[in-house]
C-alpha positions as a Python dict, from the first residue, in 0.01 Angstrom:
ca = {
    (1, 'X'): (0, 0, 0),
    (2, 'X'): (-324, -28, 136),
    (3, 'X'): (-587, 221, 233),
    (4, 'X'): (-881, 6, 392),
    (5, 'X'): (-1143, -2, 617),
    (6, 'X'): (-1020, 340, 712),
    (7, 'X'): (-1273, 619, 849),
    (8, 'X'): (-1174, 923, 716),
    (9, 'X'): (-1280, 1282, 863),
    (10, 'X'): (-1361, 1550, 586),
    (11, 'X'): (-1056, 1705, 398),
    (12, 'X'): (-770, 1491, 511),
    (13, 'X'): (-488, 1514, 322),
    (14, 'X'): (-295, 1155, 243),
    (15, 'X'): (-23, 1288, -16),
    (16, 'X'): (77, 967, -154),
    (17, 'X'): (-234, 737, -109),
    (18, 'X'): (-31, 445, -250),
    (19, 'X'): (278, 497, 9),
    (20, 'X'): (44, 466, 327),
    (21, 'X'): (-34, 165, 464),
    (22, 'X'): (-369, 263, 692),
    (23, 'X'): (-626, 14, 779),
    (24, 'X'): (-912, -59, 1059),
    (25, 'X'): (-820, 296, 1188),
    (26, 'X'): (-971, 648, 1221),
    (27, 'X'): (-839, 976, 1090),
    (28, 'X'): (-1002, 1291, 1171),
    (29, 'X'): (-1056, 1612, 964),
    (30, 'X'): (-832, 1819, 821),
    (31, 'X'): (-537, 1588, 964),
    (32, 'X'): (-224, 1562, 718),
    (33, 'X'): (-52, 1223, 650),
    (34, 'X'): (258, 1205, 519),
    (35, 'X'): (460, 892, 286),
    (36, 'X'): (521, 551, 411),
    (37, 'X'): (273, 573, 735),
    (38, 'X'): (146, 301, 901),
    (39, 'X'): (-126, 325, 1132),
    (40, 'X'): (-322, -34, 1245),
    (41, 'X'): (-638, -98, 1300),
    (42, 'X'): (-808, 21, 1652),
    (43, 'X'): (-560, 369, 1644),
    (44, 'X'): (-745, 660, 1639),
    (45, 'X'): (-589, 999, 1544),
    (46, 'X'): (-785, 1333, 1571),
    (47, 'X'): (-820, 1662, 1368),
    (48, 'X'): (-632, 1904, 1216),
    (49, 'X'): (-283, 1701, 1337),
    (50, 'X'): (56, 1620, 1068),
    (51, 'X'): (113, 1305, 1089),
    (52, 'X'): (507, 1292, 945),
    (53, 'X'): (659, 1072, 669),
    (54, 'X'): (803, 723, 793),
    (55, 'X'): (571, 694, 1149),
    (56, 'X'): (477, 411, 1288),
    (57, 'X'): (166, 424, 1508),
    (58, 'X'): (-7, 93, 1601),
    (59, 'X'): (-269, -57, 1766),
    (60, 'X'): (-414, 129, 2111),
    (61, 'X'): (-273, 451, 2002),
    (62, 'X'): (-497, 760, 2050),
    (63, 'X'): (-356, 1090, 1936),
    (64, 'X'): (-620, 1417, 2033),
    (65, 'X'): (-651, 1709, 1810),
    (66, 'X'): (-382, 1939, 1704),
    (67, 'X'): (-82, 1697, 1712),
    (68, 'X'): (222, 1723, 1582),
    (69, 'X'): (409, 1387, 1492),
    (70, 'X'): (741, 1410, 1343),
    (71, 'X'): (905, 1238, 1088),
    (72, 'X'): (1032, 819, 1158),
    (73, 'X'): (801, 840, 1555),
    (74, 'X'): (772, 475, 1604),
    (75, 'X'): (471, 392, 1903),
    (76, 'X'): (505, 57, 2027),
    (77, 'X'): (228, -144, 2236),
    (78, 'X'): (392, -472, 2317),
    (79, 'X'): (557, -428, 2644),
    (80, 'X'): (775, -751, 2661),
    (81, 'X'): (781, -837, 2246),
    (82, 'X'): (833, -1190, 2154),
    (83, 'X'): (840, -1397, 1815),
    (84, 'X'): (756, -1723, 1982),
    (85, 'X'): (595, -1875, 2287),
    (86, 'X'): (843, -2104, 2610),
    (87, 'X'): (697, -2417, 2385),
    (88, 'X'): (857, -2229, 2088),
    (89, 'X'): (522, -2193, 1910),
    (90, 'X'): (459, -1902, 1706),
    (91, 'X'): (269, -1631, 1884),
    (92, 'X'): (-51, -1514, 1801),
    (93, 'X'): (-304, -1222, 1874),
    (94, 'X'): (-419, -1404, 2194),
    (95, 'X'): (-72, -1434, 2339),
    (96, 'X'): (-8, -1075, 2451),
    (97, 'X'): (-209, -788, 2543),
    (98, 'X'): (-217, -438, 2339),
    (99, 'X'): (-101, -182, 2623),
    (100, 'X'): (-276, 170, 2509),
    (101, 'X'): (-65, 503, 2452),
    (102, 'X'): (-298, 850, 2453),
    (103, 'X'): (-133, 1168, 2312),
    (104, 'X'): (-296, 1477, 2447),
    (105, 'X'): (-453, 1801, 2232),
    (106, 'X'): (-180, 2011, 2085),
    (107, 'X'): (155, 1769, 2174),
    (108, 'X'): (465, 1748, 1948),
    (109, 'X'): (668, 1495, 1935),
    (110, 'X'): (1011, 1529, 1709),
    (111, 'X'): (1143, 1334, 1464),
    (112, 'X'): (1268, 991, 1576),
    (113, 'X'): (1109, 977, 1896),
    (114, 'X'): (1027, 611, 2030),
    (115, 'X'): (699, 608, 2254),
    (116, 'X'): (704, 325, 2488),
    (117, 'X'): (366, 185, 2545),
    (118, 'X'): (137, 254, 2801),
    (119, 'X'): (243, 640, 2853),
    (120, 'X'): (31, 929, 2809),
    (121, 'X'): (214, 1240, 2662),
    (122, 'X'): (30, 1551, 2804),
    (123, 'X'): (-174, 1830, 2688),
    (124, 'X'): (117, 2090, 2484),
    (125, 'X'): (396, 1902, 2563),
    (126, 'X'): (725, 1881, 2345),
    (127, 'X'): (864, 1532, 2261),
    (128, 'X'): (1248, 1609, 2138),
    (129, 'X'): (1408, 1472, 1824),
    (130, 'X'): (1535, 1094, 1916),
    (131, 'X'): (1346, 1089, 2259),
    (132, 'X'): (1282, 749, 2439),
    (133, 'X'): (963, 805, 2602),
    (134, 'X'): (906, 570, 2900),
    (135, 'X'): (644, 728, 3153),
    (136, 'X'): (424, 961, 3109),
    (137, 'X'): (487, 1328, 3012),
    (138, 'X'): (345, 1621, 3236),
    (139, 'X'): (84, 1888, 3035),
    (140, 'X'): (358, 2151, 2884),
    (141, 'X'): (633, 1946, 2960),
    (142, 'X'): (966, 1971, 2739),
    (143, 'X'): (1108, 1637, 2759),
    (144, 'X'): (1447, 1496, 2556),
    (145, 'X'): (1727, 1226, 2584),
    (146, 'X'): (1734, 874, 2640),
    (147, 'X'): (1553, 807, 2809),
    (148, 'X'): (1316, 1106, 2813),
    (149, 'X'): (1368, 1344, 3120),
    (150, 'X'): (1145, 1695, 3179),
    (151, 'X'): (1394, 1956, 3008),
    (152, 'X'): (1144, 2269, 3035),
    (153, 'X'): (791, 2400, 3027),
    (154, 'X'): (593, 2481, 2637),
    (155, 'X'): (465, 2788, 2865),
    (156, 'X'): (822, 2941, 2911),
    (157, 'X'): (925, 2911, 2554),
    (158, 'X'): (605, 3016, 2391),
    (159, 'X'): (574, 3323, 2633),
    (160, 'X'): (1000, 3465, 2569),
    (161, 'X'): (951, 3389, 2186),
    (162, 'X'): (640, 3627, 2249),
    (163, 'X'): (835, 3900, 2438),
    (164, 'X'): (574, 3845, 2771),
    (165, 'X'): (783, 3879, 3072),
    (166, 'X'): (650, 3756, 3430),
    (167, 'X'): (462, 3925, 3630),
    (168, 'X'): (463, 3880, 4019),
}
């Protein structure tokens, strides 16, 4: 599979350069990415994120630093996809319009998870295993289900796995 026309940040680690298909995209340092990836051209993803085996991330996809991206995350960009046009004609580039998806700094989204387009997932949020995302997730927002509803807060969890209590 290919690997072209691909900027590349300083120590990235592709662990299977032949079982990625990347091309016309951007990688930045120190980012991890795993077997049978695909990530089209114009898709930017930042530093120091793991990008999962078997993910999907297309066109108009931006994905910040620090990201977490599980393992089979499909992103799609098409919001009504067709094959062909009313005349029946084949469609081509210039029959629908790429509808961008931003992940924000230090998001995770679990294994499975299908990202609508034209969502942002906020800053430390938590995508569950198998989500349907369909709007846009709050900062710190635990999200999971089909499709994706707030579950809990990042700051909650993070803070009891740390033994903090509340104060107020």
């Amino acid at each position: 599979m290919p690997v072209s026309d691909v900027q590349l940040g300083s120590d990235v680690k592709i662990l299977h350069p032949s079982l990625v298909n990347l091309y016309g995209c951007k990688i930045g340092d120190e980012t991890k990415v795993g077997t049978f990836v695909e990530v089209q051209r114009n898709a930017r993803v930042g530093a120091r994120c793991k990008i999962s085996s078997h993910t999907f991330i297309c066109e108009g996809v931006v994905i910040d630093d620090e990201v977490f991206v599980g393992h089979g995350v499909m992103f799609i960009n098409d919001r009504y996809p067709r094959a062909a046009n009313a005349d029946g004609s084949l469609q081509t580039q210039t029959d629908w319009a790429v509808e961008p998806t931003h992940v924000k700094r230090r998001a995770s989204i679990g294994s499975n998870a299908t990202v609508l387009c034209g969502v942002c997932i906020g800053e430390g949020a938590l995508v569950g295993a198998g989500a349907v995302v369909t709007k846009d997730v709050p900062d710190f927002a635990i999200v999971s289900g089909v499709p994706a509803r707030v579950v809990g807060d990042t700051r909650v969890r993070q803070a009891a796995a740390a033994g903090w209590t509340a104060v107020g």
